[in-house]
Coordinates of C-alpha atoms and ligand atoms in Angstrom, one line a residue:
M253 CA 20.4 7.9 -12.7
P254 CA 18.2 5.0 -14.0
P255 CA 15.5 6.0 -16.5
P256 CA 11.9 6.5 -15.3
I257 CA 9.9 3.3 -15.3
F258 CA 7.1 4.9 -17.2
T259 CA 6.7 7.9 -19.6
P260 CA 3.3 9.6 -19.6
P261 CA 2.4 11.6 -22.6
R262 CA 1.1 14.5 -20.5
M263 CA 0.9 15.5 -16.9
Y264 CA -1.4 18.0 -15.0
V265 CA -0.1 20.4 -12.5
L266 CA -2.3 22.4 -10.1
K267 CA -1.9 26.1 -10.7
D268 CA -1.0 26.8 -7.1
V269 CA 2.0 24.4 -7.4
W270 CA 3.7 26.9 -9.7
E271 CA 3.4 29.5 -7.0
R272 CA 5.3 27.5 -4.3
P273 CA 9.0 27.3 -5.0
Q274 CA 9.7 23.9 -3.4
A275 CA 6.6 22.3 -5.0
A276 CA 7.3 23.9 -8.4
R277 CA 10.9 22.5 -8.4
C278 CA 9.4 19.0 -7.8
A279 CA 7.0 19.5 -10.8
E280 CA 9.9 20.7 -13.0
R281 CA 12.1 17.8 -12.0
L282 CA 9.4 15.2 -12.8
A283 CA 8.6 16.9 -16.1
A284 CA 12.3 16.9 -17.0
S285 CA 12.5 13.1 -16.3
W286 CA 9.7 12.3 -18.9
P287 CA 11.0 13.2 -22.3
G288 CA 8.3 14.8 -24.5
V289 CA 5.7 15.1 -21.7
E290 CA 3.2 17.8 -22.3
V291 CA 2.7 19.8 -19.1
R292 CA -0.9 21.2 -18.6
T293 CA -2.0 23.4 -15.7
F294 CA -5.3 22.8 -14.0
T295 CA -7.5 24.3 -11.3
C296 CA -10.4 23.1 -9.2
D297 CA -12.7 24.7 -11.8
T298 CA -11.2 22.8 -14.7
L299 CA -10.6 19.4 -13.1
P300 CA -14.2 18.0 -13.2
D301 CA -14.2 18.2 -17.1
I302 CA -10.6 16.9 -17.3
V303 CA -11.7 13.8 -15.3
V304 CA -14.5 13.1 -17.7
E305 CA -12.4 13.7 -20.9
E306 CA -9.6 11.5 -19.6
G307 CA -12.0 8.8 -18.4
W308 CA -10.5 8.7 -14.9
D309 CA -13.9 8.2 -13.3
H310 CA -14.2 4.7 -14.8
G311 CA -11.3 2.7 -13.5
A312 CA -10.9 -1.1 -14.1
K313 CA -8.7 -3.9 -13.0
M314 CA -5.8 -3.6 -15.4
G315 CA -5.8 -7.3 -16.3
T316 CA -9.2 -6.7 -17.9
M317 CA -7.8 -4.1 -20.4
V318 CA -6.4 -4.9 -23.8
H319 CA -3.9 -2.1 -23.6
V320 CA -2.9 -0.5 -20.3
P321 CA -1.6 3.1 -20.9
P322 CA 0.8 4.7 -18.4
P323 CA -1.0 6.6 -15.7
I324 CA -1.3 10.4 -16.2
P325 CA 0.3 12.3 -13.3
V326 CA -1.7 14.9 -11.5
L327 CA 0.4 17.0 -9.2
G328 CA -1.3 18.9 -6.4
L329 CA -0.9 20.2 -2.8
F330 CA -2.0 18.7 0.5
R331 CA -3.9 21.2 2.5
F332 CA -4.9 21.1 6.2
D333 CA -7.8 23.5 6.2
R334 CA -11.0 21.3 6.3
D335 CA -13.4 24.1 5.5
A336 CA -11.5 25.3 2.4
I337 CA -11.1 21.7 1.2
A338 CA -14.8 21.0 1.7
A339 CA -15.8 24.1 -0.3
D340 CA -13.6 23.1 -3.2
V341 CA -14.8 19.5 -3.2
K342 CA -18.4 20.6 -3.3
R343 CA -17.7 22.9 -6.2
M344 CA -16.0 20.1 -8.1
R345 CA -18.7 17.6 -7.4
D346 CA -21.4 20.0 -8.4
A347 CA -19.5 20.7 -11.7
Y348 CA -18.8 17.0 -12.4
K349 CA -20.9 15.8 -15.4
G350 CA -19.8 12.1 -15.4
N351 CA -21.4 9.1 -13.9
G352 CA -18.4 7.3 -12.3
S353 CA -16.3 8.1 -9.3
F354 CA -13.1 10.1 -8.7
P355 CA -11.3 11.1 -5.5
F356 CA -12.1 14.8 -5.7
G357 CA -11.3 15.1 -1.9
L358 CA -7.8 13.9 -2.5
A359 CA -7.4 16.1 -5.5
A360 CA -8.4 19.1 -3.4
G361 CA -5.7 18.3 -0.9
D362 CA -7.5 16.2 1.7
G363 CA -6.5 12.8 3.0
A364 CA -2.8 13.3 3.9
F365 CA -3.4 11.3 7.1
V366 CA -6.2 8.7 7.3
F367 CA -7.2 6.8 10.4
F368 CA -7.7 3.2 9.3
C369 CA -9.6 0.5 11.1
S370 CA -11.1 -2.6 9.6
S371 CA -14.8 -2.0 9.2
T372 CA -17.0 -4.2 7.0
R373 CA -20.7 -4.2 6.2
N374 CA -21.2 -7.1 8.6
F375 CA -18.9 -5.6 11.3
P376 CA -19.1 -1.8 11.1
V377 CA -16.9 0.3 13.4
K378 CA -18.3 3.8 14.1
T379 CA -16.5 4.8 17.3
L380 CA -13.0 4.5 18.8
N381 CA -14.6 2.4 21.5
D382 CA -15.8 -0.1 18.9
V383 CA -12.3 -0.7 17.5
K384 CA -11.6 -4.4 17.8
P385 CA -10.5 -7.2 15.5
C386 CA -12.8 -7.6 12.5
P387 CA -13.7 -11.3 12.0
E388 CA -13.6 -10.9 8.2
H389 CA -10.4 -8.9 8.0
V390 CA -7.8 -8.9 10.8
C391 CA -5.6 -5.9 10.3
R392 CA -4.2 -3.3 12.7
P393 CA -5.9 0.0 13.4
Q394 CA -3.6 2.9 12.8
W395 CA -3.0 6.2 11.1
R396 CA -1.9 5.7 7.5
L397 CA 0.1 8.4 5.6
H398 CA -0.7 9.2 2.0
Q399 CA 1.1 10.9 -0.8
G400 CA -1.6 10.4 -3.4
R401 CA -3.2 7.6 -5.4
G402 CA -2.3 5.6 -8.5
C403 CA 0.6 3.5 -9.7
P404 CA 2.4 2.7 -12.9
H405 CA 3.1 -1.0 -12.2
Q406 CA 0.0 -2.3 -14.1
C407 CA -0.7 -5.3 -11.8
A408 CA -3.4 -7.4 -13.4
Y409 CA -5.5 -7.6 -10.3
C410 CA -5.3 -3.9 -9.4
S411 CA -7.4 -0.9 -10.6
L412 CA -5.0 1.9 -9.5
G413 CA -4.1 2.8 -13.1
G414 CA -5.4 5.7 -15.3
F415 CA -4.2 8.6 -13.2
L416 CA -1.6 9.1 -10.5
I417 CA -2.3 11.9 -8.1
T418 CA 0.7 12.9 -6.1
H419 CA 1.1 15.9 -3.9
V420 CA 4.3 17.8 -3.9
N421 CA 4.4 20.1 -0.9
T422 CA 6.6 17.9 1.3
E423 CA 7.8 20.6 3.6
D424 CA 4.2 21.5 4.8
Y425 CA 3.4 17.8 5.0
I426 CA 6.3 17.1 7.3
E427 CA 5.3 20.0 9.6
R428 CA 1.8 18.6 10.1
L429 CA 3.2 15.1 10.4
A430 CA 5.3 16.2 13.3
D431 CA 2.1 17.3 15.0
L432 CA 0.4 14.0 14.2
L433 CA 3.3 12.0 15.7
A434 CA 3.2 14.2 18.8
Q435 CA -0.5 13.5 19.3
N436 CA -0.1 9.7 18.9
P437 CA 2.8 8.4 21.0
W438 CA 1.2 5.0 20.9
Q439 CA 1.8 4.6 17.1
K440 CA 5.4 3.6 16.5
T441 CA 5.4 2.7 12.8
W442 CA 3.9 4.8 10.0
L443 CA 2.9 3.2 6.7
Y444 CA 3.5 5.7 3.8
D445 CA 0.8 4.9 1.4
D446 CA -1.3 1.8 0.6
V447 CA -2.9 3.2 -2.6
M448 CA 0.3 4.1 -4.5
D449 CA 3.8 2.8 -4.8
V450 CA 5.8 5.7 -3.5
L451 CA 9.1 4.5 -4.8
T452 CA 8.1 4.9 -8.4
L453 CA 8.4 8.7 -8.7
E454 CA 11.7 8.8 -6.8
P455 CA 14.2 10.4 -6.7
E456 CA 12.8 13.1 -8.9
L457 CA 9.9 13.8 -6.6
D458 CA 12.3 14.0 -3.6
T459 CA 9.7 13.2 -0.9
L460 CA 11.1 10.1 0.6
A461 CA 14.6 11.4 1.5
P462 CA 13.2 14.3 3.5
L463 CA 10.8 11.9 5.2
M464 CA 13.5 9.4 6.0
R465 CA 15.6 12.2 7.6
F466 CA 12.5 13.3 9.5
F467 CA 11.9 9.9 10.9
E468 CA 15.5 9.4 11.8
R469 CA 15.4 12.5 13.9
T470 CA 12.5 11.1 15.9
H471 CA 14.7 8.2 17.1
D472 CA 11.7 6.0 18.1
R473 CA 9.3 6.2 15.2
Y474 CA 9.6 4.4 11.9
L475 CA 8.6 5.1 8.3
I476 CA 7.3 2.0 6.5
L477 CA 7.4 2.0 2.7
H478 CA 5.5 -0.8 0.9
T479 CA 6.6 -1.5 -2.6
K480 CA 7.0 -3.8 -5.6
S481 CA 9.7 -1.6 -7.0
D482 CA 13.4 -2.0 -7.3
R483 CA 14.0 1.7 -7.6
V484 CA 15.9 2.2 -4.4
H485 CA 19.0 4.4 -5.4
G486 CA 17.3 7.5 -4.0
L487 CA 16.6 5.9 -0.7
I488 CA 20.2 4.7 -0.4
E489 CA 21.5 8.1 -1.4
A490 CA 19.3 9.8 1.3
S491 CA 21.9 8.5 3.9
A492 CA 19.2 8.3 6.6
P493 CA 18.5 4.6 6.8
R494 CA 18.0 4.0 10.6
N495 CA 14.3 4.6 11.0
T496 CA 13.1 3.3 7.6
I497 CA 11.5 -0.1 7.1
I498 CA 10.8 -1.3 3.5
A499 CA 8.2 -4.1 3.1
W500 CA 8.5 -5.6 -0.3
S501 CA 5.5 -7.4 -1.8
L502 CA 7.2 -10.4 -3.2
S503 CA 5.9 -12.9 -5.8
G504 CA 7.4 -15.6 -7.9
P505 CA 8.9 -15.1 -11.4
T506 CA 5.8 -16.0 -13.4
Q507 CA 3.5 -13.8 -11.3
S508 CA 5.9 -10.9 -11.2
G509 CA 6.7 -11.2 -15.0
R510 CA 3.2 -11.9 -16.3
L511 CA 0.9 -10.2 -13.8
E512 CA 3.0 -7.3 -12.4
P513 CA 4.7 -6.3 -15.7
V514 CA 6.1 -2.9 -14.8
A515 CA 7.1 -3.7 -11.2
G516 CA 10.5 -5.1 -10.3
T517 CA 11.1 -8.8 -11.0
T518 CA 11.3 -11.4 -8.2
E519 CA 15.1 -11.2 -8.5
S520 CA 15.4 -7.4 -8.8
R521 CA 13.1 -6.8 -5.8
I522 CA 15.3 -9.1 -3.7
E523 CA 18.5 -7.4 -5.0
A524 CA 17.0 -4.0 -4.1
A525 CA 16.2 -5.3 -0.6
R526 CA 19.7 -6.6 -0.2
Q527 CA 21.1 -3.2 -1.1
C528 CA 18.7 -1.4 1.3
Q529 CA 19.6 -3.8 4.1
Q530 CA 23.3 -3.3 3.4
A531 CA 22.7 0.5 3.6
G532 CA 21.1 0.1 7.1
M533 CA 17.3 -0.1 6.4
T534 CA 15.1 -2.8 7.8
V535 CA 13.7 -5.2 5.2
R536 CA 10.5 -7.2 5.3
Y537 CA 8.7 -9.3 2.8
K538 CA 5.0 -9.7 2.2
F539 CA 4.2 -12.7 0.0
K540 CA 1.2 -10.7 -1.2
P541 CA -0.9 -11.3 -3.1
I542 CA -0.1 -15.0 -3.6
V543 CA -1.8 -15.9 -6.9
P544 CA -2.2 -19.6 -7.1
I545 CA -0.8 -20.0 -10.7
K546 CA 0.0 -23.5 -12.1
T547 CA 3.5 -23.5 -10.7
W548 CA 2.9 -21.7 -7.4
R549 CA 4.4 -24.5 -5.2
E550 CA 7.8 -24.5 -7.0
E551 CA 7.9 -20.8 -7.4
A552 CA 7.1 -20.4 -3.6
E553 CA 10.2 -22.5 -2.9
Y554 CA 12.4 -20.6 -5.3
T555 CA 11.3 -17.2 -4.1
V556 CA 11.6 -18.0 -0.4
D557 CA 15.0 -19.5 -1.0
L558 CA 16.3 -16.5 -2.9
A559 CA 14.9 -14.0 -0.4
L560 CA 16.2 -15.8 2.7
S561 CA 19.6 -16.6 1.1
R562 CA 20.3 -13.1 -0.1
T563 CA 18.8 -11.1 2.8
K564 CA 17.8 -11.4 6.5
P565 CA 14.3 -10.1 6.7
D566 CA 12.9 -8.7 9.9
N567 CA 9.6 -10.5 9.4
L568 CA 7.5 -12.2 6.8
S569 CA 3.8 -12.2 6.0
M570 CA 1.4 -14.0 3.7
T571 CA -1.8 -13.1 1.9
T572 CA -3.4 -14.9 -1.0
L573 CA -5.1 -13.0 -3.8
M574 CA -8.3 -11.4 -2.4
W575 CA -10.7 -8.6 -3.0
M576 CA -12.8 -10.2 -5.8
D577 CA -15.1 -13.0 -6.7
S578 CA -14.3 -16.0 -8.9
A579 CA -15.8 -14.4 -12.0
E580 CA -13.7 -11.3 -11.7
L581 CA -10.6 -13.5 -11.1
T582 CA -10.7 -14.9 -14.6
R583 CA -11.6 -11.6 -16.1
C584 CA -8.4 -10.1 -14.9
I585 CA -6.1 -13.1 -14.9
P586 CA -5.8 -15.5 -17.8
E587 CA -7.4 -18.8 -16.9
D588 CA -4.6 -20.8 -18.5
L589 CA -2.2 -19.3 -16.0
L590 CA -4.1 -20.4 -12.9
D591 CA -3.9 -23.6 -11.0
A592 CA -6.9 -25.6 -12.2
E593 CA -7.7 -27.2 -8.8
S594 CA -7.7 -23.9 -6.8
L595 CA -9.7 -22.2 -9.5
Q596 CA -12.3 -25.0 -9.4
A597 CA -12.5 -24.7 -5.6
A598 CA -13.0 -20.9 -6.0
R599 CA -15.8 -21.5 -8.5
D600 CA -17.4 -24.2 -6.4
A601 CA -17.4 -21.7 -3.4
H602 CA -18.6 -18.8 -5.5
E603 CA -21.8 -18.2 -3.5
E604 CA -20.1 -18.6 -0.2
M605 CA -17.2 -16.3 -1.1
K606 CA -18.7 -13.7 -3.4
D607 CA -19.2 -11.0 -0.7
S608 CA -16.3 -12.0 1.4
R609 CA -13.2 -9.8 1.9
V610 CA -11.0 -12.8 1.6
G611 CA -12.5 -14.3 -1.5
P612 CA -12.3 -15.7 -4.2
Y613 CA -10.4 -18.7 -2.7
P614 CA -12.2 -20.6 0.1
H615 CA -10.5 -21.2 3.4
A616 CA -9.1 -24.7 2.6
V617 CA -7.2 -23.4 -0.5
R618 CA -5.8 -20.4 1.3
E619 CA -4.7 -22.5 4.3
Q620 CA -3.0 -25.0 2.1
I621 CA -1.1 -22.2 0.4
Y622 CA -0.1 -20.6 3.7
R623 CA 1.1 -23.9 5.1
H624 CA 3.2 -24.6 2.0
Y625 CA 4.9 -21.2 2.4
L626 CA 5.3 -21.7 6.1
R627 CA 7.1 -25.0 5.6
A628 CA 9.3 -23.5 2.8
I629 CA 10.3 -20.7 5.2
R630 CA 10.8 -22.9 8.3
D631 CA 13.0 -25.3 6.2
R632 CA 15.4 -22.4 5.7
D633 CA 14.9 -20.2 8.8
A634 CA 13.6 -21.5 12.1
D635 CA 13.2 -18.1 13.8
V636 CA 12.0 -15.4 11.5
P637 CA 8.5 -14.2 12.5
V638 CA 5.9 -15.3 10.0
T639 CA 2.3 -14.2 10.0
I640 CA -0.8 -14.0 7.9
S641 CA -2.1 -10.6 6.8
T642 CA -5.6 -9.2 6.3
E643 CA -7.0 -12.8 6.9
S644 CA -10.1 -13.9 8.7
L645 CA -10.4 -14.6 12.4
D646 CA -11.2 -18.2 11.4
M647 CA -7.9 -18.5 9.6
W648 CA -6.2 -17.3 12.8
K649 CA -8.0 -20.0 14.8
H650 CA -6.6 -22.6 12.4
M651 CA -3.1 -21.3 12.0
G652 CA -2.3 -19.2 15.1
R653 CA -0.7 -22.0 17.1
D654 CA 1.6 -23.0 14.1
L655 CA 2.5 -19.4 13.5
G656 CA 3.2 -18.8 17.2
F657 CA 1.0 -15.7 17.4
T658 CA -2.5 -14.5 18.2
P659 CA -4.2 -11.6 16.3
A660 CA -3.1 -9.4 19.3
T661 CA 0.6 -10.4 19.3
Y662 CA 1.7 -10.9 15.8
V663 CA 4.3 -8.6 14.2
C664 CA 3.7 -7.8 10.6
G665 CA 5.0 -5.8 7.7
C666 CA 3.2 -2.5 8.4
G667 CA 1.3 -2.8 11.7
A668 CA 1.4 0.2 14.1
G669 CA 3.5 -1.3 16.8
A670 CA 5.8 -3.6 14.7
T671 CA 9.1 -1.9 15.3
P672 CA 12.3 -3.6 14.0
N673 CA 13.7 -6.7 15.7
L674 CA 10.5 -7.5 17.5
F675 CA 9.2 -11.1 17.8
K676 CA 5.8 -10.3 19.5
L677 CA 3.9 -7.2 20.3
D678 CA 3.9 -6.4 24.0
T679 CA 0.7 -4.2 24.0
N680 CA -2.7 -4.8 22.5
P681 CA -2.9 -2.9 19.2
W682 CA -6.7 -2.4 19.5
Q683 CA -6.4 -1.0 22.9
D684 CA -3.5 1.3 21.9
A685 CA -5.5 2.7 19.0
K686 CA -8.3 3.9 21.2
A687 CA -6.0 6.9 21.9
A688 CA -5.8 7.9 18.2
R689 CA -5.9 11.7 17.8
T690 CA -5.8 14.0 14.8
W691 CA -2.8 16.3 14.3
K692 CA -4.9 18.9 16.1
G693 CA -5.5 16.6 19.1
E694 CA -9.2 15.7 18.3
P695 CA -10.3 12.1 18.6
A696 CA -9.7 10.3 15.3
M697 CA -13.3 9.0 15.3
P698 CA -16.2 9.7 17.7
E699 CA -15.3 8.2 21.1
E700 CA -18.8 7.1 22.0
G701 CA -21.7 6.0 19.7
Ligands
SF4_807 S1 2.2 -2.3 -7.2 FE1 0.4 -2.2 -5.9 S2 -0.6 -0.3 -6.4 FE2 0.9 -0.7 -8.0 S3 -0.4 -1.6 -9.7 FE3 0.6 -3.2 -8.4 S4 -1.0 -3.7 -6.8 FE4 -1.6 -1.7 -7.8

């Protein structure tokens, strides 16, 4: 078995985990995989002080830090009793003496399943009837599945370091998940976590193999894993590949080596994808986030070439670096690494882009990058579906015809209806999502305002 990709000095385990045999075995396996790790037990009463002592309430983009320590694992249990969770969260928030923020709800066992729909300050969505494409951020409404929060990959532009909450009661989770799937026949694909890289604790955690087997038994629903990891041996050994889709975030060698230092390299991610494809899983790539470094054009050609020559992806998508303004960009990424012209354009557009979901790079820079990737892909593969992801409606107006899609028809890495081998969606994803129900059968959001 390959060694773990990070070794934390200590880990915290919720007291109740030790009382559940399956969960306790997970905790013991993880502890055994990290030589020398100190195992501490916590409760809802002690967590608020631990958060302050550990500094988990003041996260930062990891590229802004001189030294990035490995995240400290926090093992807990998902719960499905809203009242009990709310009482514990209130107790923890009342006891918390810090002045930052921490996901106490998640730590208390909330948030296993979250209904996501794009909602921004300018385009808020408050009811299921309001669900429609957000002009600032086109992304599909859907239930998203969570395991926790945090990641050991140390990507410079990401702030999910410090702690790594992961819940370990997979059997209970799958039971409730079966209810959620039954209530939402419209949702065909299920993204398993967008705030942690779930491959990084496998196979010791042993959550993905049971989930893969569960999805295979459904026949028509698909698990989507989104990763930058090359740690796939546990997935292959699960021997249940048919209903699993893996979407790799793929970047060129300089970006993966310098800005994503603990994640897989460009080459190792593609090799992992090849192995998964050979084992029967569906493979997709997201060129995301594309950081316009000095050599981005050549590295785009190299990466597209390697990915398309070694594997046959189901679809491809593209997103430039987003979620920050131009000042934060150079705080977390060394300026001497960045393409000077694109950086200058971001600085010139600072006022226009500073509150935008798609900033720091202005439209023209982003479109130029997407068109370069699209050409590189089409030179090598005339047919594979290619889309833009989490982009503006305006970008869709400029590029939709060349991509061959509209916001309602594109197939992407993790959208709710994007089953394998599909070239276009045949139902409208915003209409489909109006039927979203919780695992208990209640509307996922209020139906009327
Ligand atoms: S792989 Fe994703 S979650 Fe992990 S550090 Fe990088 S950006 Fe953050």
